[in-house]
PDB file of C-alpha atoms in Angstrom:
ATOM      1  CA  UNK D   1    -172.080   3.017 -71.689  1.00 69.00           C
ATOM      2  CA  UNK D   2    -168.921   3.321 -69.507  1.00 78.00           C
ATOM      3  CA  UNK D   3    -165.928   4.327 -71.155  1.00 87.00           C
ATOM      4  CA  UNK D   4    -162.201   3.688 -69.670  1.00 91.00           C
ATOM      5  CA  UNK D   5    -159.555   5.315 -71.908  1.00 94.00           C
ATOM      6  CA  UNK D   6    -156.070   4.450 -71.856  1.00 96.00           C
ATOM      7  CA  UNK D   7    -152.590   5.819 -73.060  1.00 96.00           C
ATOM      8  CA  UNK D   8    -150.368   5.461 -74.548  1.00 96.00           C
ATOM      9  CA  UNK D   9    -151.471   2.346 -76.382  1.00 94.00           C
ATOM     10  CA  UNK D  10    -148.058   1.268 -77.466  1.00 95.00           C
ATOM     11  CA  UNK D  11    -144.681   2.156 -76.316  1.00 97.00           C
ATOM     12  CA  UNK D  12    -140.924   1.475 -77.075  1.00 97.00           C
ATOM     13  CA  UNK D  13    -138.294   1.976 -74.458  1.00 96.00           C
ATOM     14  CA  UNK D  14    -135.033   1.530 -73.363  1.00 96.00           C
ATOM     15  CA  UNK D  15    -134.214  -1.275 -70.441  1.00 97.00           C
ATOM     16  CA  UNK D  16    -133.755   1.026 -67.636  1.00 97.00           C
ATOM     17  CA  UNK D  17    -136.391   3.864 -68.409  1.00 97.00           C
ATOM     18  CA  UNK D  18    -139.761   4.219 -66.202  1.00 97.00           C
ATOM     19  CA  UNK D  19    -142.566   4.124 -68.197  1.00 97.00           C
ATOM     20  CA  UNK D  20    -146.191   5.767 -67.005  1.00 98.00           C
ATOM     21  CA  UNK D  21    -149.607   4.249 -68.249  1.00 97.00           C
ATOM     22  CA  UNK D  22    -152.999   6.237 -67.450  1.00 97.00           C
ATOM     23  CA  UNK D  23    -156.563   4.924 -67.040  1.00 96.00           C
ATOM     24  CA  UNK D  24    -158.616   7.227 -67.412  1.00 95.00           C
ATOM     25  CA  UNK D  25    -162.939   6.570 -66.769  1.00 92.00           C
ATOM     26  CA  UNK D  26    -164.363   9.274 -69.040  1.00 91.00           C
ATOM     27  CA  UNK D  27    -168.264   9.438 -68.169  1.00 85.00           C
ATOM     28  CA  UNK D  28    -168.092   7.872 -64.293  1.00 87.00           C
ATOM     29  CA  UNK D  29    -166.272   8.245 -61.076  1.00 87.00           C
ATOM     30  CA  UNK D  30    -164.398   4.996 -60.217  1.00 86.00           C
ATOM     31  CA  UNK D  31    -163.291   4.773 -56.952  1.00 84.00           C
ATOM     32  CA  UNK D  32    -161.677   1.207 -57.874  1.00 88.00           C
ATOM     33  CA  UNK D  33    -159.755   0.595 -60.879  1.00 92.00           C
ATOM     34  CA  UNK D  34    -157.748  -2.557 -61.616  1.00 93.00           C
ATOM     35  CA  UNK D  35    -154.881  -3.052 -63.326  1.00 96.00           C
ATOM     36  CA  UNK D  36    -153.750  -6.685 -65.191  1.00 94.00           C
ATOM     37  CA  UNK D  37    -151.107  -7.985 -67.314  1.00 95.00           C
ATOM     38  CA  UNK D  38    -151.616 -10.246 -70.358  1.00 92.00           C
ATOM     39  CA  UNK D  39    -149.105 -12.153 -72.222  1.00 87.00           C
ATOM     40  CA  UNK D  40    -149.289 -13.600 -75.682  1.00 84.00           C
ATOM     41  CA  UNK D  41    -152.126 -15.997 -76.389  1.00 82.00           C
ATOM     42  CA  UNK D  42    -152.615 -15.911 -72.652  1.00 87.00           C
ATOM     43  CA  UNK D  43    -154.928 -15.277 -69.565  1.00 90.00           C
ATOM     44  CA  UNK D  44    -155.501 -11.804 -67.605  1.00 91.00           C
ATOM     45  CA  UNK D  45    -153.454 -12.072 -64.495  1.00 93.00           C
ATOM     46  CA  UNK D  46    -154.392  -9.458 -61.994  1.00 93.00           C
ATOM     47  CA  UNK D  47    -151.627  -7.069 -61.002  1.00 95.00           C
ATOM     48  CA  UNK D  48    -153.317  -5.091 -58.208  1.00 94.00           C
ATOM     49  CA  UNK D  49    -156.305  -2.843 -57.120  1.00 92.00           C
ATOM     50  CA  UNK D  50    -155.963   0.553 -57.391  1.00 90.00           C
ATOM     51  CA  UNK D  51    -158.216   2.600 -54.402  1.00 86.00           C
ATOM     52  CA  UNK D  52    -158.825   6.527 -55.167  1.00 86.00           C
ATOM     53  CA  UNK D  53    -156.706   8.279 -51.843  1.00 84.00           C
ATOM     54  CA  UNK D  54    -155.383   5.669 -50.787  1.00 86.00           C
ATOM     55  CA  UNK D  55    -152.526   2.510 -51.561  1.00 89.00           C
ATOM     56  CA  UNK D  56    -152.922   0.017 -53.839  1.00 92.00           C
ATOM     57  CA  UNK D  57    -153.231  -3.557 -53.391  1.00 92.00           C
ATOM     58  CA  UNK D  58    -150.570  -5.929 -54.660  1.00 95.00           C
ATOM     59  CA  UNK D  59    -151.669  -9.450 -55.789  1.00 93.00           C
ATOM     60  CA  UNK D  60    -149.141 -11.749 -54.134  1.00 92.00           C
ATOM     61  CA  UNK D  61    -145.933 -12.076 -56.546  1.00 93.00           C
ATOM     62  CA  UNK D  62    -146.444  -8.309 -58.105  1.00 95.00           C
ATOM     63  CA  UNK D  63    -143.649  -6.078 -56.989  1.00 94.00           C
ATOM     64  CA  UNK D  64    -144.901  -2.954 -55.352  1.00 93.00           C
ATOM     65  CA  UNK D  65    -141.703  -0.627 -55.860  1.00 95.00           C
ATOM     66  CA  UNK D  66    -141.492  -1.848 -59.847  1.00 96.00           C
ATOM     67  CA  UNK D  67    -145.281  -1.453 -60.520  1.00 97.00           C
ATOM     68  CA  UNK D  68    -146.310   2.028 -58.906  1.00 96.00           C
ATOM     69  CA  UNK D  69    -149.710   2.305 -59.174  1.00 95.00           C
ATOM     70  CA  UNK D  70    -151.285   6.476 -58.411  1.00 92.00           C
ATOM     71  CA  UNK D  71    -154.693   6.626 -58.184  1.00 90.00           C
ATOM     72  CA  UNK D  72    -154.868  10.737 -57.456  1.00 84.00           C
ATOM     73  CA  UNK D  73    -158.347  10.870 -58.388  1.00 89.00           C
ATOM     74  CA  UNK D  74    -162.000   9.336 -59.166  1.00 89.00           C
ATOM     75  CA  UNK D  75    -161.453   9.412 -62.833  1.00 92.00           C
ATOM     76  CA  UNK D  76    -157.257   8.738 -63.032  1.00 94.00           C
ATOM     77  CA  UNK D  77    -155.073   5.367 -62.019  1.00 94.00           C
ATOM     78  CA  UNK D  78    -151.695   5.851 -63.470  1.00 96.00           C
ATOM     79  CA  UNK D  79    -149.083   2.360 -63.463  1.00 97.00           C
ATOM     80  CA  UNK D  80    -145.527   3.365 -63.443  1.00 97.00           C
ATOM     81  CA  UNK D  81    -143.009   0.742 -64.845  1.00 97.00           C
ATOM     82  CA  UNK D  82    -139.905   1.303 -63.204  1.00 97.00           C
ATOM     83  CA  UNK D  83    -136.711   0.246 -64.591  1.00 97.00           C
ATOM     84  CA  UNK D  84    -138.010  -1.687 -66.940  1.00 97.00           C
ATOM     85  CA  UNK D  85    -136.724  -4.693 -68.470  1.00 96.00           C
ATOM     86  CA  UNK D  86    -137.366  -6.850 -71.326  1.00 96.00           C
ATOM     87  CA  UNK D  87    -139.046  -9.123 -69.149  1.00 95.00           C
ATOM     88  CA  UNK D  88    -141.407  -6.758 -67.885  1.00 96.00           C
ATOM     89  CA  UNK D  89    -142.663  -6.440 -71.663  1.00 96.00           C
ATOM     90  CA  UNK D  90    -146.187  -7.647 -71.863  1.00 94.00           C
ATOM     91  CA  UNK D  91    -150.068  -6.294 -72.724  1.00 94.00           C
ATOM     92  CA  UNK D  92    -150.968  -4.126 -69.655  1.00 96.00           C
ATOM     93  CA  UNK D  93    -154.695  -3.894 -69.505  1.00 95.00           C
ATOM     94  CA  UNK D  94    -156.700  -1.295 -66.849  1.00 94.00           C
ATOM     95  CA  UNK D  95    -160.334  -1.923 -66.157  1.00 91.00           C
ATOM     96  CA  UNK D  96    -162.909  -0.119 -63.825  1.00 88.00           C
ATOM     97  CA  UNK D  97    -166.733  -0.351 -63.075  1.00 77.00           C
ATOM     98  CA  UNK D  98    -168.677   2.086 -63.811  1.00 64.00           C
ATOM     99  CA  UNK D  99    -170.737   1.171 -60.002  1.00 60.00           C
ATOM    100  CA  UNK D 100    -174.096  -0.659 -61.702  1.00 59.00           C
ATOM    101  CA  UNK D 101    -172.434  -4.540 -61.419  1.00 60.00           C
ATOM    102  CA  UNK D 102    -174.873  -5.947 -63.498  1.00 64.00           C
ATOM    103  CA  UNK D 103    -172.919  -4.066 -66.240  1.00 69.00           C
ATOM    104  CA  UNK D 104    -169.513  -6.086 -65.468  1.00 75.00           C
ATOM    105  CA  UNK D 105    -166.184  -3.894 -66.199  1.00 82.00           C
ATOM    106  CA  UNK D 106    -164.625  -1.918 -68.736  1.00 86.00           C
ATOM    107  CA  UNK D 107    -161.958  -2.217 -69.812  1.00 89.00           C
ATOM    108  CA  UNK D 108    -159.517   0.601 -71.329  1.00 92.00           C
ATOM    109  CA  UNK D 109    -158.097  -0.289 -74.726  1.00 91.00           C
ATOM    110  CA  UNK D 110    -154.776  -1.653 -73.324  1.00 93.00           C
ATOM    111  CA  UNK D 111    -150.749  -0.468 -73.689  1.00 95.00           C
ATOM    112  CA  UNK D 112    -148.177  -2.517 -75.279  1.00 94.00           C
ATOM    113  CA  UNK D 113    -145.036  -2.083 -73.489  1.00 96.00           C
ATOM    114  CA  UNK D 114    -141.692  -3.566 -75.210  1.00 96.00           C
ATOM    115  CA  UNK D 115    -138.679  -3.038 -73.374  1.00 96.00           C
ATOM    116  CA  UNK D 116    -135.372  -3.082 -75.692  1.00 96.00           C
TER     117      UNK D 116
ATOM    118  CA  UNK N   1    -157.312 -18.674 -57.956  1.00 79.00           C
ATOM    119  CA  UNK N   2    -157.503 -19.200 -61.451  1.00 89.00           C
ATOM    120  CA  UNK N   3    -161.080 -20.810 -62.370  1.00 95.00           C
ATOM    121  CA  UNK N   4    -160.758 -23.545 -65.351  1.00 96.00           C
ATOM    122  CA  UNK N   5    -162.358 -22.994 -68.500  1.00 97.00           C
ATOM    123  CA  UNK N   6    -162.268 -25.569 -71.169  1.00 96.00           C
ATOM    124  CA  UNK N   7    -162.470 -26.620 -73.906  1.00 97.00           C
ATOM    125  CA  UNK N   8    -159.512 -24.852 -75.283  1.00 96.00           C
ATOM    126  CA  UNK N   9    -160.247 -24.109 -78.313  1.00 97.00           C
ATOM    127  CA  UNK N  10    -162.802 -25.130 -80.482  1.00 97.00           C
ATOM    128  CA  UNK N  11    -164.209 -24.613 -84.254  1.00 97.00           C
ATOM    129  CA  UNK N  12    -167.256 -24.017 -85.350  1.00 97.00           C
ATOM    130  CA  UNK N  13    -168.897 -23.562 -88.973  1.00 97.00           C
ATOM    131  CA  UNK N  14    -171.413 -20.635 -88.856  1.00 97.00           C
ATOM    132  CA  UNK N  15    -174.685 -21.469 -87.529  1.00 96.00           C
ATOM    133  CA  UNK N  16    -173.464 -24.221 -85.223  1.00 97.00           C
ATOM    134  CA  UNK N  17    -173.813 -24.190 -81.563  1.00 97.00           C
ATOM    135  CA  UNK N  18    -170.904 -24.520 -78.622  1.00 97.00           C
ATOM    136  CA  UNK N  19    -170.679 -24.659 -74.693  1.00 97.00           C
ATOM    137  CA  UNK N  20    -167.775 -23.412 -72.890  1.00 98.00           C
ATOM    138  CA  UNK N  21    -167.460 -23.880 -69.279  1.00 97.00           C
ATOM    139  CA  UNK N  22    -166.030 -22.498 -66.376  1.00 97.00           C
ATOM    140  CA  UNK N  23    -165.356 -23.920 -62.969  1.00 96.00           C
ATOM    141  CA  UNK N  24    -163.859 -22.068 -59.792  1.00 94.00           C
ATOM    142  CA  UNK N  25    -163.095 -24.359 -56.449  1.00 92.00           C
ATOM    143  CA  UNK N  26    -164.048 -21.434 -54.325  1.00 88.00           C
ATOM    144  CA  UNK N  27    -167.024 -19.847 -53.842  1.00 88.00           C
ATOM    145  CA  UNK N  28    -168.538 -17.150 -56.621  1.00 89.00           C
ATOM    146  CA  UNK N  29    -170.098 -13.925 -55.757  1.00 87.00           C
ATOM    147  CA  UNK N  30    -170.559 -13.308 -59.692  1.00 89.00           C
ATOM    148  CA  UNK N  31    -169.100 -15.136 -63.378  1.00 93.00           C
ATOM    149  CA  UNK N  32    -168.407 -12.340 -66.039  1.00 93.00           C
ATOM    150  CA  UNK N  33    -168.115 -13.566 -69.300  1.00 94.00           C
ATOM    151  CA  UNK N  34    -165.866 -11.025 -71.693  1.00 93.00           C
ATOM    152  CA  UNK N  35    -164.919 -11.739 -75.560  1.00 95.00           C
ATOM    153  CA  UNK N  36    -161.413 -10.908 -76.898  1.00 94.00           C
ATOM    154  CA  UNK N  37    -160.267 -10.159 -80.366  1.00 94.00           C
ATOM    155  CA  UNK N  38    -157.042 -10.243 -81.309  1.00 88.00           C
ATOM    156  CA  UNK N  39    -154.987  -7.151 -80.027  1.00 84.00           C
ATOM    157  CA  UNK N  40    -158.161  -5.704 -79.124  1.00 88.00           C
ATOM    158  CA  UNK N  41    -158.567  -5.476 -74.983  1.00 87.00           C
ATOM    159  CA  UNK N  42    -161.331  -8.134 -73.908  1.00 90.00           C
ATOM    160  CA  UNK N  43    -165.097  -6.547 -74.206  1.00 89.00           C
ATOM    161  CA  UNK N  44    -167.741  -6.932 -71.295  1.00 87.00           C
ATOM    162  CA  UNK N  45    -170.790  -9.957 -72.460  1.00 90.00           C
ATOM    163  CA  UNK N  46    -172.345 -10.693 -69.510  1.00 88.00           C
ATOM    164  CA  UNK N  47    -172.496 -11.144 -65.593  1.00 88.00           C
ATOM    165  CA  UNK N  48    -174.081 -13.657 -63.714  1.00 89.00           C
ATOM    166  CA  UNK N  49    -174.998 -12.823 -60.092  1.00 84.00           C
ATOM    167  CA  UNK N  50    -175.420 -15.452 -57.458  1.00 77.00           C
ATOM    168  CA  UNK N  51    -178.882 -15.980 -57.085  1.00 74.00           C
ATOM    169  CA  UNK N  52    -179.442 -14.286 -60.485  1.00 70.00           C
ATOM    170  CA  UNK N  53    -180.881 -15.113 -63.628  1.00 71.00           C
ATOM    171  CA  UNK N  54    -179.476 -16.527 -66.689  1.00 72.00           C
ATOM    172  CA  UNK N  55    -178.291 -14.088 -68.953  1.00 74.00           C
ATOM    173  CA  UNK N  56    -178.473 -13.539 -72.901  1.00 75.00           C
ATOM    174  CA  UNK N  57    -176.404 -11.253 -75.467  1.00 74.00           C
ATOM    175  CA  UNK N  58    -178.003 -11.120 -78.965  1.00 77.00           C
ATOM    176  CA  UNK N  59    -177.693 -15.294 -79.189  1.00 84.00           C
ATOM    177  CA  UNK N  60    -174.887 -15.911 -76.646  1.00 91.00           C
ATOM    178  CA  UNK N  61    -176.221 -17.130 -73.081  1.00 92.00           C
ATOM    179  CA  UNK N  62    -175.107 -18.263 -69.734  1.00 93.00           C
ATOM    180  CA  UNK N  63    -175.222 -20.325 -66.834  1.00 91.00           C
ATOM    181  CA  UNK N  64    -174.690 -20.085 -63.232  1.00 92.00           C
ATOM    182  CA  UNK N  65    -174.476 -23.396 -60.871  1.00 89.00           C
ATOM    183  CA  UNK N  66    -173.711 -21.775 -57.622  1.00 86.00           C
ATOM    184  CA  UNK N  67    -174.001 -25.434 -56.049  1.00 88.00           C
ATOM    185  CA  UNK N  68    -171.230 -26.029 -58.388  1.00 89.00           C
ATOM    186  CA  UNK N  69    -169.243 -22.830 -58.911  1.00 91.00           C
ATOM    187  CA  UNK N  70    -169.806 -23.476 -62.210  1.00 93.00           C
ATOM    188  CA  UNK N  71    -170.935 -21.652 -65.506  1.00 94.00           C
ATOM    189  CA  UNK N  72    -171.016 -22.199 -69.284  1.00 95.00           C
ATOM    190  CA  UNK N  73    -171.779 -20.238 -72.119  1.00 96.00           C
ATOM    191  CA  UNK N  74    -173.552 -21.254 -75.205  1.00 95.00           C
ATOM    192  CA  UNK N  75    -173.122 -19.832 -78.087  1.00 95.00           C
ATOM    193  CA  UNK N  76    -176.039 -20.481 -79.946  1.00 94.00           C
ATOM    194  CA  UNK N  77    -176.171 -20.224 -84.189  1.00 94.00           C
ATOM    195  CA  UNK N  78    -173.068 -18.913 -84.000  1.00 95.00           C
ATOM    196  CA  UNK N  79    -171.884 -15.821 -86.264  1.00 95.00           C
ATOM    197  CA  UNK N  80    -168.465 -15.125 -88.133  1.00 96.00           C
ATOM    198  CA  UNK N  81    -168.596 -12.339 -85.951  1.00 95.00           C
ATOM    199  CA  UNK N  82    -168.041 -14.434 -82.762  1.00 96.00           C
ATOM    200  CA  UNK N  83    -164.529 -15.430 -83.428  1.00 97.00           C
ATOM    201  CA  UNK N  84    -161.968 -14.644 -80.781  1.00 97.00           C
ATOM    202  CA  UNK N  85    -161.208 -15.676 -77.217  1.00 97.00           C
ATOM    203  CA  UNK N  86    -163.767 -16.214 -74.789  1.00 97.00           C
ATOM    204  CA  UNK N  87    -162.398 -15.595 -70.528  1.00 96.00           C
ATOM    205  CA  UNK N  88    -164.505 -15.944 -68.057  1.00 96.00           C
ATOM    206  CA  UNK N  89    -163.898 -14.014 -64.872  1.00 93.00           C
ATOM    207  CA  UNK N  90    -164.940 -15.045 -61.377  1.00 93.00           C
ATOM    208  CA  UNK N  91    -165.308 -12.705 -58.333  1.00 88.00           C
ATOM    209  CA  UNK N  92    -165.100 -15.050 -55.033  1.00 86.00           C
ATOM    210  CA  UNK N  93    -167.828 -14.701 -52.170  1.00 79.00           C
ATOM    211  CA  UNK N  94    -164.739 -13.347 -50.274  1.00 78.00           C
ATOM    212  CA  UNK N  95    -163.162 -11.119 -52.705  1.00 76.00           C
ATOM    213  CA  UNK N  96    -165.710  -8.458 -53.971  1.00 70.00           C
ATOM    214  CA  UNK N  97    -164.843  -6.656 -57.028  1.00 73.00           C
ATOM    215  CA  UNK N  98    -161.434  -8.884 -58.323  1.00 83.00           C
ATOM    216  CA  UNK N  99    -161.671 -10.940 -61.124  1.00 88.00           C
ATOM    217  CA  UNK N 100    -159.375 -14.043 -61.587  1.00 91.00           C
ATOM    218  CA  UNK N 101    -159.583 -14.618 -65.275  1.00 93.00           C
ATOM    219  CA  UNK N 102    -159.595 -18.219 -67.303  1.00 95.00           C
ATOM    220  CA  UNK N 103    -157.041 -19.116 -69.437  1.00 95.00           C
ATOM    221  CA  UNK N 104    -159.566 -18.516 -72.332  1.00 96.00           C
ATOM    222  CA  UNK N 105    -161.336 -20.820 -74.954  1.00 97.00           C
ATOM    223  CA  UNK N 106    -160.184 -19.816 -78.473  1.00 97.00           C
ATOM    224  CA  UNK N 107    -163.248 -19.958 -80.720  1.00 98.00           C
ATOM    225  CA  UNK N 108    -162.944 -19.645 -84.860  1.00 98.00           C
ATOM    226  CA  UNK N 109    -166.201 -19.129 -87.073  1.00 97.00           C
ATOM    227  CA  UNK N 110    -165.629 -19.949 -90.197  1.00 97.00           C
ATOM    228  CA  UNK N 111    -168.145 -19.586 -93.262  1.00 95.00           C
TER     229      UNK N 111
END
């Protein structure tokens, strides 16, 4: 089955620091990956849409310049925190499809960002 | 938009049987039903396609009313192994590929 890797699962860093995430698809191309947020004991909220070669797509409220979202090629979406603060501290969760729908989407193993 | 699941949360003993539902106001292309354990990301159950059929994993199954943008899962005999939170995801007519996730039904198992 599809498999969507991503790293670092946990981090620690200082309010201020930019912190990169990677989503990597490891046996499929995925032209589309998607990127969500999750806080405690709480729902999946969509962040954006990241397109191989081209932008990404913001869901309304998501800050484009503090989530940068790469997608630089058909098996790699990076999300960039930048200057992160302790409110950007949540579960940050990439999925992708691996192109058959009927087999939904994966989803990488998630990062836990904390912001001190 | 955020589809509604409900109930909340609900406990079962092992063996016994529960619904959860999920209702969107807009139109579905597709309801994906994913399982979540705690600190674990949320694993992949099911779709169901408009027009499709309903769909089974081991003794979980769902439902699609496109009429009513609706679907439930049943969890049927249910397992120790089914504890966690259950989201359902919708992808709108309009809005291929994006899932809006439900705020999740917390389901315990116990023996």
């Amino acid at each position: 089955g599809a498999v969507v890797s991503q790293h670092p699962s946990r981090v620690i860093c200082k309010s201020g620091t930019s912190v990169k995430i990677e989503c990597r698809s490891l046996d499929f191309q995925a032209t589309t990956m998607f990127w969500y947020r999750q806080f405690p004991k709480k729902s999946l909220m969509l962040m954006a849409t990241s397109n191989e070669g081209s932008k990404a797509t913001y869901e309304q409220g998501v800050e484009k310049d503090k989530f940068l979202i790469n997608h630089a090629s058909l098996t790699l979406s990076t999300l960039t925190v930048t200057s992160a603060h302790p409110e950007d501290s949540s579960f940050y969760i990439c999925s992708a499809s691996g192109g058959k729908g009927i087999d939904g989407y994966t989803f990488g193993s998630g990062t836990r960002l904390t912001v001190v | 938009q955020q589809p509604v699941q409900s109930p909340q949360a609900v406990i079962l003993r092992e063996g016994e049987d529960a619904v959860i539902n999920c209702s969107s106001s807009k139109a579905l292309y597709s309801v994906h039903w994913y399982r979540q354990k705690h600190g674990e990301a949320p694993v992949f159950l099911m779709i169901l396609l408009k027009g499709g059929e309903q769909m089974r994993h081991e003794k979980i199954s769902a439902s699609f009313n496109e009429k009513k943008q609706q679907s439930s899962l049943y969890l049927t005999a249910s397992q120790l192994s089914y504890s966690g939170t259950y989201f359902c995801g919708t992808e709108g007519a309009d809005s291929w590929g994006k899932l809006q996730f439900g705020a999740g039904t917390q389901v315990v198992v116990t023996p």
